[in-house]
Short mmCIF file of C-alpha atoms in Angstrom, two decimals:
data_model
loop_
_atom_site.label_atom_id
_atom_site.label_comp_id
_atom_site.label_asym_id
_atom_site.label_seq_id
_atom_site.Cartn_x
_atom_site.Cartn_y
_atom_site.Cartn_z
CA UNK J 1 0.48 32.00 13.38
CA UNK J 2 -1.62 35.06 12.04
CA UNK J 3 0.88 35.47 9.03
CA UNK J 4 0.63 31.28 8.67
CA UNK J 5 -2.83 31.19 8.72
CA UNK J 6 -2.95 34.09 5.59
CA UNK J 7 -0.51 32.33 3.27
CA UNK J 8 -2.72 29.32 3.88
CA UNK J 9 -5.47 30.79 3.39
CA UNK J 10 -3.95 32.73 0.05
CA UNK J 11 -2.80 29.25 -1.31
CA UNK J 12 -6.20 27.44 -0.75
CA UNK J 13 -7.96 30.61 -2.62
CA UNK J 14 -5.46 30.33 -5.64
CA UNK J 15 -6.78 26.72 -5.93
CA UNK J 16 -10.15 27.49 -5.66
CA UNK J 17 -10.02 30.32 -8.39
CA UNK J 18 -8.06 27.99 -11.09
CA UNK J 19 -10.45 24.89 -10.70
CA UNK J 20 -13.69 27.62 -10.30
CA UNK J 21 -15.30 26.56 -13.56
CA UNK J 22 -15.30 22.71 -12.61
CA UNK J 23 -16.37 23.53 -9.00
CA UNK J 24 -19.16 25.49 -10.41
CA UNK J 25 -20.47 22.52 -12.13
CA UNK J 26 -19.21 19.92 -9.26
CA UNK J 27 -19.59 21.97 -6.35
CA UNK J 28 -19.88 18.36 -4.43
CA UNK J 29 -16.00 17.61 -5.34
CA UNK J 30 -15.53 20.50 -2.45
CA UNK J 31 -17.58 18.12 0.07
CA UNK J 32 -16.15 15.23 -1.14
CA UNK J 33 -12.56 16.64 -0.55
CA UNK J 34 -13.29 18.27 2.68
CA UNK J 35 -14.41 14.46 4.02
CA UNK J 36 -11.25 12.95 2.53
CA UNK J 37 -8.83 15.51 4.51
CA UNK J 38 -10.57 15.50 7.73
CA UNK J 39 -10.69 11.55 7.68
CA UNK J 40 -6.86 11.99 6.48
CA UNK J 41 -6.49 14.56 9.38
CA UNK J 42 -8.07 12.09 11.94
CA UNK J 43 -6.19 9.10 10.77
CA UNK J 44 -2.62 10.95 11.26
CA UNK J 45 -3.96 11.77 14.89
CA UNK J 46 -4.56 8.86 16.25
CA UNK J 47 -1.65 6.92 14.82
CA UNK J 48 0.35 9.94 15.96
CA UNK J 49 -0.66 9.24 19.05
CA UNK J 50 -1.21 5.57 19.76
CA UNK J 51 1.99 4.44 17.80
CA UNK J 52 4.75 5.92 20.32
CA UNK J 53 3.23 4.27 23.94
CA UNK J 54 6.94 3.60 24.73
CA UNK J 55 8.38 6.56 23.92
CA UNK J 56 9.00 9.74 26.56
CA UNK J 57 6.88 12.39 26.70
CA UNK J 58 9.12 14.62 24.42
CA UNK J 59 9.65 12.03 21.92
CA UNK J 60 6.02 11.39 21.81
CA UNK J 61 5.30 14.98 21.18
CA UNK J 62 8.08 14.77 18.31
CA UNK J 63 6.55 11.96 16.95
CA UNK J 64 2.96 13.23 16.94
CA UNK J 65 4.09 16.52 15.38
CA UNK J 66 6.34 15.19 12.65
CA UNK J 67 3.36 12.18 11.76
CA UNK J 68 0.69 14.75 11.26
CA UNK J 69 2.52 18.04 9.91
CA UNK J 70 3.04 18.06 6.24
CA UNK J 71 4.45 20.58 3.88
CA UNK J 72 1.20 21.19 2.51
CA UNK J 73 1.96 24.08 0.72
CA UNK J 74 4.67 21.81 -1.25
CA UNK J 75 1.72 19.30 -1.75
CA UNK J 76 -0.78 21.45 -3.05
CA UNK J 77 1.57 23.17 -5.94
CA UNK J 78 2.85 19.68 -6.43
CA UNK J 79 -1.12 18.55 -6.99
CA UNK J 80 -1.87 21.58 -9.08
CA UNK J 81 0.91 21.14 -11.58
CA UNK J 82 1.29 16.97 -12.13
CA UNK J 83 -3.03 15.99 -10.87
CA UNK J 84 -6.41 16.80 -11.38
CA UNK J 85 -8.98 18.99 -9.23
CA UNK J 86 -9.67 16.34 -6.66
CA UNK J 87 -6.19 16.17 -5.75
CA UNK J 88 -5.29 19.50 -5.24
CA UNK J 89 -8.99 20.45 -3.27
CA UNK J 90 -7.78 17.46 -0.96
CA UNK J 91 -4.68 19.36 -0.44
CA UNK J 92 -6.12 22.80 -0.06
CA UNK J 93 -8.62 21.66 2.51
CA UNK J 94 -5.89 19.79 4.35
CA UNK J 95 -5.21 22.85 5.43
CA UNK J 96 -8.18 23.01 7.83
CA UNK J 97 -7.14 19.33 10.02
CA UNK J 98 -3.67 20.74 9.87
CA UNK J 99 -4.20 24.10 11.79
CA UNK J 100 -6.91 22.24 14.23
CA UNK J 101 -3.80 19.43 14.78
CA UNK J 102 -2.34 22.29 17.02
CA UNK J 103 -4.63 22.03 19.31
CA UNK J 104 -4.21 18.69 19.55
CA UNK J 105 -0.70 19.36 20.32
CA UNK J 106 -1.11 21.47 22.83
CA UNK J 107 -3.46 19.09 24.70
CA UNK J 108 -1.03 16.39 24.34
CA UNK J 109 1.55 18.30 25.54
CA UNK J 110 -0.15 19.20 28.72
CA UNK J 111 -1.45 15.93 29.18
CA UNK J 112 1.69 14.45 29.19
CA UNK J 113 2.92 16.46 31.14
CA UNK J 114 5.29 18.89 29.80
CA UNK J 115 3.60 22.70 30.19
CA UNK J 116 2.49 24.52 27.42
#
């Protein structure tokens, strides 16, 4: 997790230096993005975990993790090369709802059930 959470960290930095001069004059785009990926975040969580009622407890886990983990990484290089800034700060700050999904894991997987 440590080494996770520092090539995250490196990757959202490396966006953040190549768009500094239109964040500089825009520094609301950062808001603006950080809104857009925590609603993003929020939707994937609850449709992660209201869509599989039927399923077992493993297979709901499965389903929650694969519905709200993204390569990100691939995302944000993808947004930096072929979109503009507001794509790629989405992407960057994705990164925040994506680490805070694990614990949102974890307390699915105990409530259901199935240790830690």
């Amino acid at each position: 997790f440590p080494v996770a959470l520092v090539t995250n960290s490196l990757s959202t930095l490396s966006v953040f230096s190549q768009y500094a001069d239109v964040l500089h004059q825009d520094p609301e785009l950062v808001l603006n993005a950080l809104v857009a990926a925590l609603l993003l975040g929020l939707l994937m969580m609850l449709a992660g975990t209201i869509l599989p009622k039927s399923l077992p407890a493993r297979q709901r886990l499965a389903f929650l993790v694969g519905f709200g983990t993204m390569n990100n990484v691939l995302i944000l290089i993808l947004s930096m090369q072929f979109f503009a800034v507001n794509e790629a700060l989405i992407a960057a700050l994705y990164l925040i709802p994506l680490n805070a999904l694990l614990l949102v894991y974890r307390a699915c997987s105990r409530r259901w059930g199935l240790g830690a």
